[in-house]
Amino acid sequence: MYKPVDPKVVFPKMEEEILKFWNENHIFEKSIKNRADADEYVFYDGPPFATGLPHFGHLVPGTIKDIIPRYITMKGKRVERRFGWDCHGLPVEYEMEKELGISGKTQIEKFGVAKFNEACRSIVLRYTDEWRRIMTRSGRWVDFDHDYKTMDSDYMESIWWVMKSLWDKKLIYKGHYILPTCPRCSTPLSNHELNLGGYKDVHDPAITVRFKSKSEKNTWFLAWTTTPWTLISNLGLSVGPEIDYVKIADKSNGSFYILAEARLGDYFKSEDDYGIEWTKKGSELDGLKYEPIFPYFADHSEKGAFRVFTGAHVSTEDGTGIVHTAPGFGEEDYAVMKGSGVPVVCPVDDEGQFTKEVPDYAGRFVKDCDKDIIKLLKDNGTLIKRDQILHSYPHCWRCDSPLIYKAV
Ligand SMILES: [Zn+2]
């Protein structure tokens, strides 16, 4: 009544026999053909790069993605499953850069963009056979014979069609993203890449500078930054709306300073060194104007720049509780000033060098200008305090350079 069960079953062998049966009898193909008139169910897998081999991270989601179309098929729908290949972007460029012994946008342009594209095209489908073998062996039903490639003209035309349709519906606008950028590779990095490179502890200057108030006599706002080179692109100061700020008289020089009450201890040794003029919430400082410390973008004053903004990101953990705000170089800075009508300024090129908009530093790598900028601020009385900070800072996974955040 029972079939005897072989106690020495070898599962991989059993799988191979099933795969052989599927293959010889075209079971997957039949599961579609048999439902020629049935409703279609569309399932596209995110296309992988064929410049790398499949790994464990592809197998688990691949199995899950196999289950759903099978289930829908059993419910009676017709599910074609065209596999696709992602042919664009950094993975293939990076492979080709290694092969050609070049690196970065500038060297690629020197090599010739068309030539480089052709070289990439030659390797972009390098591992499709391995993918087919491994995906099939894992029991997955996908159609490799009618695969699509993101480098196919009709595929790219479809993307352009989508863009045009969105454009026609007025759903596209021009904005900025503040992204970590590698100045050596001249490219922005994705969040995923940010994690690949990792954070390293580095020393950076931490300086406090003063911004002269336009409404109160002999009074300055104190702000703190670890990126002195971004001061050139300062367009605002951010305060926390609920944070208590004080205006104090510095007894050593008779000047008045505005900073967070909680940060006073960092700037004065003793309470006898200053007298408090007033205490206000950050929200009460909103809109107060100050004089720009650099001339390059001073004309933005007419467009609403150089005033106090309020932002939830401001804390009293470090600095003065007033954040120097350069919307071209910080995500939070950008968010605070978005919608204010102040144009974003970003006088730094893809290689991390100042552009002609900043004639005094044009062509120099921004971080190399920190020292000169600090010296200038010291000489003209803008620098109040100079420290060093040891903090974790993101680096490029490709070339290990420290990244800079900038608008693209
Ligand atoms: Zn890099």
Coordinates of C-alpha atoms and ligand atoms in Angstrom, one line a residue:
M1 CA 0.0 0.0 0.0
Y2 CA 2.9 2.4 0.7
K3 CA 5.7 3.0 -1.6
P4 CA 9.0 2.2 0.2
V5 CA 10.9 5.4 1.1
D6 CA 14.5 5.4 0.2
P7 CA 16.4 6.3 3.5
K8 CA 19.3 7.7 1.5
V9 CA 17.6 10.6 -0.3
V10 CA 20.1 13.1 -1.7
F11 CA 18.1 16.4 -1.8
P12 CA 20.3 18.2 -4.3
K13 CA 20.1 15.3 -6.7
M14 CA 16.3 15.2 -6.2
E15 CA 16.2 18.9 -7.1
E16 CA 18.2 18.4 -10.2
E17 CA 15.8 15.7 -11.3
I18 CA 12.9 18.1 -10.9
L19 CA 14.7 20.9 -12.7
K20 CA 15.5 18.4 -15.5
F21 CA 11.8 17.5 -15.7
W22 CA 10.8 21.2 -15.8
N23 CA 13.3 21.9 -18.5
E24 CA 12.6 19.0 -20.7
N25 CA 8.8 19.5 -20.5
H26 CA 8.9 23.3 -20.7
I27 CA 6.8 23.5 -17.6
F28 CA 7.4 27.2 -17.0
E29 CA 6.6 28.1 -20.6
K30 CA 3.5 26.0 -20.5
S31 CA 2.3 27.7 -17.3
I32 CA 2.1 30.9 -19.4
K33 CA 0.9 29.4 -22.7
N34 CA -1.9 27.5 -21.0
R35 CA -3.2 30.8 -19.8
A36 CA -3.0 32.7 -23.1
D37 CA -6.5 34.2 -22.6
A38 CA -6.3 34.8 -18.9
D39 CA -5.8 38.1 -17.3
E40 CA -2.3 39.3 -17.3
Y41 CA -0.4 39.9 -14.0
V42 CA 2.8 41.9 -14.4
F43 CA 5.8 41.3 -12.2
Y44 CA 9.1 42.9 -12.8
D45 CA 12.1 42.2 -10.6
G46 CA 14.6 45.0 -10.0
P47 CA 17.3 44.2 -12.6
P48 CA 20.7 43.2 -11.2
F49 CA 24.1 44.2 -12.5
A50 CA 25.6 41.5 -14.6
T51 CA 29.1 42.8 -13.9
G52 CA 29.0 41.0 -10.6
L53 CA 28.1 37.4 -9.7
P54 CA 24.9 36.6 -7.7
H55 CA 25.4 36.2 -4.0
F56 CA 23.4 35.2 -1.0
G57 CA 21.8 38.6 -0.9
H58 CA 20.2 37.8 -4.3
L59 CA 19.1 34.3 -3.5
V60 CA 16.8 35.0 -0.5
P61 CA 14.8 37.8 -2.1
G62 CA 14.9 36.0 -5.5
T63 CA 13.1 33.0 -3.8
I64 CA 10.5 35.3 -2.3
K65 CA 10.0 37.0 -5.7
D66 CA 9.5 33.6 -7.2
I67 CA 6.8 32.6 -4.8
I68 CA 4.5 35.4 -5.7
P69 CA 4.3 34.9 -9.5
R70 CA 3.8 31.2 -8.9
Y71 CA 1.0 31.8 -6.5
I72 CA -0.7 34.3 -8.9
T73 CA -0.3 31.8 -11.7
M74 CA -2.0 29.1 -9.6
K75 CA -4.9 31.6 -9.1
G76 CA -5.3 31.5 -12.9
K77 CA -3.5 34.6 -14.2
R78 CA -0.9 34.8 -16.9
V79 CA 2.4 35.9 -15.4
E80 CA 5.2 36.5 -17.9
R81 CA 8.4 37.1 -16.0
R82 CA 11.0 38.8 -18.2
F83 CA 14.3 39.1 -16.5
G84 CA 16.2 42.4 -16.8
W85 CA 19.8 43.6 -16.6
D86 CA 20.8 46.9 -15.1
C87 CA 23.5 48.3 -17.4
H88 CA 23.9 51.8 -16.1
G89 CA 25.8 53.5 -13.3
L90 CA 28.7 53.2 -11.1
P91 CA 29.2 49.4 -10.7
V92 CA 30.1 49.0 -14.4
E93 CA 32.0 52.2 -14.5
Y94 CA 34.0 51.2 -11.5
E95 CA 34.9 47.8 -13.1
M96 CA 36.0 49.5 -16.3
E97 CA 38.0 52.1 -14.4
K98 CA 39.9 49.3 -12.7
E99 CA 40.6 47.5 -16.0
L100 CA 41.7 50.7 -17.8
G101 CA 43.7 51.9 -14.8
I102 CA 42.0 55.3 -14.8
S103 CA 39.8 56.9 -12.1
G104 CA 37.3 59.7 -11.8
K105 CA 35.2 61.9 -14.1
T106 CA 38.1 64.0 -15.3
Q107 CA 40.2 61.0 -16.5
I108 CA 37.2 59.4 -18.1
E109 CA 36.6 62.6 -20.1
K110 CA 40.3 62.6 -21.1
F111 CA 40.0 59.0 -22.2
G112 CA 36.8 59.9 -24.2
V113 CA 33.2 59.4 -23.0
A114 CA 32.2 57.5 -26.2
K115 CA 35.2 55.2 -25.9
F116 CA 34.6 54.6 -22.2
N117 CA 30.9 53.9 -22.9
E118 CA 31.9 51.3 -25.5
A119 CA 34.3 49.7 -23.1
C120 CA 31.6 49.5 -20.5
R121 CA 29.2 48.0 -23.0
S122 CA 31.7 45.2 -23.7
I123 CA 31.7 44.0 -20.1
V124 CA 28.2 44.9 -18.9
L125 CA 26.7 41.5 -19.7
R126 CA 29.8 39.6 -18.5
Y127 CA 28.1 37.3 -16.0
T128 CA 24.7 36.7 -17.6
D129 CA 25.4 33.0 -18.2
E130 CA 26.4 32.5 -14.5
W131 CA 23.2 34.4 -13.4
R132 CA 21.1 32.2 -15.6
R133 CA 22.7 29.0 -14.3
I134 CA 22.5 30.0 -10.7
M135 CA 18.9 31.4 -10.8
T136 CA 17.7 28.3 -12.7
R137 CA 19.5 26.0 -10.2
S138 CA 17.8 27.8 -7.3
G139 CA 14.5 26.8 -8.8
R140 CA 13.4 30.2 -10.0
W141 CA 11.1 30.5 -13.0
V142 CA 12.1 33.6 -15.0
D143 CA 12.3 34.3 -18.7
F144 CA 15.9 34.8 -19.6
D145 CA 15.3 34.4 -23.4
H146 CA 13.3 37.6 -23.6
D147 CA 15.3 39.6 -21.1
Y148 CA 15.4 43.4 -21.2
K149 CA 18.4 45.6 -20.8
T150 CA 18.4 49.1 -19.4
M151 CA 20.8 50.1 -22.2
D152 CA 18.3 49.0 -24.9
S153 CA 17.2 52.1 -26.9
D154 CA 13.5 51.3 -26.5
Y155 CA 14.0 50.9 -22.7
M156 CA 15.7 54.3 -22.5
E157 CA 13.0 55.8 -24.7
S158 CA 10.4 54.5 -22.3
I159 CA 12.1 56.2 -19.4
W160 CA 12.2 59.4 -21.4
W161 CA 8.5 59.0 -22.3
V162 CA 7.8 58.7 -18.6
M163 CA 9.8 61.8 -17.9
K164 CA 8.1 63.7 -20.7
S165 CA 4.6 62.6 -19.4
L166 CA 5.5 63.9 -15.9
W167 CA 6.8 67.1 -17.4
D168 CA 3.7 67.6 -19.5
K169 CA 1.6 67.2 -16.3
K170 CA 3.8 69.8 -14.6
L171 CA 4.8 67.4 -12.0
I172 CA 8.6 68.0 -12.4
Y173 CA 10.4 70.9 -10.8
K174 CA 14.0 71.9 -10.4
G175 CA 15.4 71.6 -6.9
H176 CA 18.5 70.6 -5.1
Y177 CA 19.6 67.6 -3.2
I178 CA 22.4 68.0 -0.6
L179 CA 24.4 64.8 -1.1
P180 CA 27.8 63.5 0.2
T181 CA 30.2 64.0 -2.7
C182 CA 33.6 62.6 -3.3
P183 CA 35.8 65.4 -4.6
R184 CA 38.4 63.0 -6.0
C185 CA 35.9 60.7 -7.8
S186 CA 33.8 63.9 -8.6
T187 CA 30.5 62.1 -7.9
P188 CA 27.8 62.1 -5.3
L189 CA 27.4 59.0 -3.2
S190 CA 24.2 57.1 -2.3
N191 CA 23.4 56.3 1.3
H192 CA 24.4 52.7 0.6
E193 CA 27.8 53.8 -0.6
L194 CA 28.2 56.1 2.4
N195 CA 28.0 53.1 4.6
L196 CA 30.5 51.2 2.5
G197 CA 33.2 53.8 3.0
G198 CA 32.4 54.1 6.7
Y199 CA 33.1 56.9 9.2
K200 CA 36.5 57.6 10.5
D201 CA 37.6 59.8 13.4
V202 CA 39.3 62.9 12.1
H203 CA 40.5 66.2 13.5
D204 CA 38.8 69.3 12.1
P205 CA 38.9 72.9 13.1
A206 CA 35.9 74.0 15.3
I207 CA 35.6 77.8 15.2
T208 CA 33.2 80.3 16.7
V209 CA 32.6 83.4 14.6
R210 CA 30.6 86.5 15.1
F211 CA 27.9 88.0 12.9
K212 CA 27.1 91.7 13.4
S213 CA 23.4 92.4 14.2
K214 CA 21.7 95.0 12.0
S215 CA 19.1 95.9 14.6
E216 CA 21.0 96.1 17.9
K217 CA 24.0 98.3 18.4
N218 CA 27.4 96.8 19.0
T219 CA 25.8 93.4 19.1
W220 CA 26.9 90.1 17.5
F221 CA 25.4 86.7 17.0
L222 CA 27.9 83.9 17.8
A223 CA 27.8 80.8 15.6
W224 CA 30.0 77.7 15.5
T225 CA 31.2 75.6 12.7
T226 CA 33.5 72.6 11.9
T227 CA 33.7 73.6 8.2
P228 CA 35.1 77.1 8.0
W229 CA 35.1 77.0 4.2
T230 CA 31.3 76.9 4.2
L231 CA 31.2 80.3 5.9
I232 CA 31.9 81.8 2.5
S233 CA 28.4 80.5 1.4
N234 CA 26.7 81.5 4.7
L235 CA 23.2 82.8 4.0
G236 CA 21.5 82.5 7.4
L237 CA 21.7 81.7 11.1
S238 CA 19.5 79.0 12.6
V239 CA 18.1 79.0 16.1
G240 CA 15.9 76.5 18.0
P241 CA 12.5 78.0 18.5
E242 CA 12.2 76.7 22.1
I243 CA 15.8 77.3 23.1
D244 CA 16.5 80.2 25.5
Y245 CA 18.9 82.7 24.1
V246 CA 20.6 85.5 26.0
K247 CA 22.2 88.8 25.0
I248 CA 25.2 89.4 27.2
A249 CA 27.6 92.2 27.7
D250 CA 31.2 90.9 27.6
K251 CA 32.9 92.8 30.4
S252 CA 36.4 92.3 28.8
N253 CA 35.6 94.4 25.7
G254 CA 32.2 96.0 26.1
S255 CA 30.7 94.1 23.1
F256 CA 27.3 92.4 23.3
Y257 CA 26.8 88.8 22.2
I258 CA 23.8 86.6 21.5
L259 CA 24.0 82.9 22.1
A260 CA 22.1 80.0 23.8
E261 CA 22.0 80.4 27.6
A262 CA 23.0 76.8 28.0
R263 CA 26.3 77.4 26.2
L264 CA 27.5 80.3 28.2
G265 CA 29.8 78.1 30.3
D266 CA 31.7 77.1 27.2
Y267 CA 32.6 80.7 26.4
F268 CA 33.1 82.3 29.9
K269 CA 35.1 81.0 32.8
S270 CA 33.0 82.8 35.4
E271 CA 29.6 84.4 35.6
D272 CA 31.4 87.6 36.7
D273 CA 32.8 88.0 33.2
Y274 CA 29.5 89.0 31.6
G275 CA 26.1 90.6 32.4
I276 CA 22.8 89.4 31.0
E277 CA 20.9 92.1 29.0
W278 CA 17.9 90.0 28.1
T279 CA 16.7 86.3 27.7
K280 CA 14.5 85.4 24.7
K281 CA 13.1 82.2 23.1
G282 CA 14.6 81.4 19.7
S283 CA 11.2 82.0 18.1
E284 CA 11.5 85.7 19.1
L285 CA 14.8 86.1 17.2
D286 CA 13.2 84.8 13.9
G287 CA 13.9 87.3 11.1
L288 CA 16.5 89.4 12.8
K289 CA 19.1 90.6 10.2
Y290 CA 22.8 90.6 10.3
E291 CA 25.7 91.7 8.1
P292 CA 27.4 89.1 5.9
I293 CA 31.0 88.3 6.8
F294 CA 32.1 87.7 3.2
P295 CA 31.3 90.0 0.2
Y296 CA 30.8 87.3 -2.5
F297 CA 27.0 86.8 -2.0
A298 CA 26.2 90.0 -0.1
D299 CA 23.7 91.0 -2.8
H300 CA 21.5 88.1 -1.6
S301 CA 20.5 90.4 1.2
E302 CA 17.8 91.8 -1.0
K303 CA 16.5 88.3 -1.6
G304 CA 16.0 87.6 2.1
A305 CA 19.3 86.2 3.1
F306 CA 21.4 87.1 6.2
R307 CA 18.7 86.8 8.8
V308 CA 17.8 84.4 11.6
F309 CA 15.7 81.3 10.8
T310 CA 14.2 78.8 13.2
G311 CA 14.9 75.1 12.8
A312 CA 14.1 72.0 14.8
H313 CA 17.6 70.6 14.1
V314 CA 19.3 73.2 16.4
S315 CA 20.4 71.9 19.7
T316 CA 22.6 73.1 22.6
E317 CA 24.8 70.1 22.6
D318 CA 27.8 71.9 21.1
G319 CA 28.8 75.3 19.7
T320 CA 26.7 78.3 20.6
G321 CA 23.2 77.1 20.0
I322 CA 23.2 79.2 16.9
V323 CA 23.9 77.3 13.7
H324 CA 25.8 78.9 10.7
T325 CA 23.5 78.0 7.8
A326 CA 24.8 77.4 4.2
P327 CA 22.0 75.8 2.3
G328 CA 24.3 74.7 -0.5
F329 CA 26.3 72.5 1.9
G330 CA 24.0 71.0 4.5
E331 CA 20.8 69.0 4.2
E332 CA 19.3 70.6 7.4
D333 CA 20.6 74.1 6.2
Y334 CA 18.8 73.5 3.0
A335 CA 15.6 72.4 4.7
V336 CA 15.5 75.4 7.0
M337 CA 15.8 77.9 4.2
K338 CA 13.6 76.0 1.6
G339 CA 10.7 78.2 0.6
S340 CA 12.3 81.3 2.0
G341 CA 13.0 82.6 -1.5
V342 CA 16.7 82.8 -0.9
P343 CA 18.5 81.2 -3.8
V344 CA 20.9 78.4 -2.9
V345 CA 24.5 79.3 -3.5
C346 CA 27.1 76.5 -4.2
P347 CA 30.4 78.0 -5.4
V348 CA 32.2 74.7 -5.4
D349 CA 32.8 72.5 -8.4
D350 CA 32.6 68.7 -8.7
E351 CA 36.3 68.4 -7.7
G352 CA 35.7 70.3 -4.4
Q353 CA 37.3 73.5 -5.6
F354 CA 36.0 77.0 -5.2
T355 CA 34.6 78.4 -8.5
K356 CA 35.2 81.9 -10.0
E357 CA 32.3 83.2 -7.9
V358 CA 34.8 83.3 -5.0
P359 CA 37.8 84.9 -6.8
D360 CA 40.1 84.9 -3.7
Y361 CA 40.0 81.1 -3.4
A362 CA 39.0 80.0 -6.9
G363 CA 40.6 76.8 -8.1
R364 CA 41.6 75.7 -4.6
F365 CA 40.3 72.6 -2.8
V366 CA 37.9 73.9 -0.2
K367 CA 39.4 72.1 2.8
D368 CA 42.8 73.4 2.0
C369 CA 41.4 76.9 2.3
D370 CA 40.3 76.4 5.9
K371 CA 43.6 77.8 7.3
D372 CA 43.6 80.9 5.2
I373 CA 39.9 81.6 5.9
I374 CA 40.5 81.2 9.7
K375 CA 43.5 83.6 9.5
L376 CA 41.4 86.2 7.6
L377 CA 38.6 85.9 10.2
K378 CA 41.1 86.3 13.0
D379 CA 42.7 89.3 11.4
N380 CA 39.4 91.1 10.8
G381 CA 38.1 90.4 14.3
T382 CA 35.4 87.9 13.3
L383 CA 37.0 84.9 14.9
I384 CA 36.0 84.6 18.6
K385 CA 37.3 81.1 19.5
R386 CA 39.3 78.4 17.8
D387 CA 39.2 74.8 18.9
Q388 CA 39.9 71.4 17.3
I389 CA 37.3 68.7 17.3
L390 CA 37.8 64.9 16.9
H391 CA 34.6 63.6 15.2
S392 CA 33.6 60.8 13.0
Y393 CA 33.4 61.9 9.4
P394 CA 32.3 59.9 6.3
H395 CA 34.9 58.8 3.7
C396 CA 34.7 57.5 0.1
W397 CA 34.5 53.7 -0.2
R398 CA 36.4 53.9 -3.5
C399 CA 39.3 56.2 -2.7
D400 CA 39.2 56.9 1.0
S401 CA 38.9 60.7 0.5
P402 CA 36.9 62.6 3.1
L403 CA 33.5 63.5 1.6
I404 CA 32.0 66.9 1.4
Y405 CA 28.2 67.6 1.5
K406 CA 27.1 69.8 -1.4
A407 CA 24.0 70.7 -3.5
V408 CA 23.6 68.9 -6.8
Ligands
ZN1 ZN 36.3 58.8 -4.0

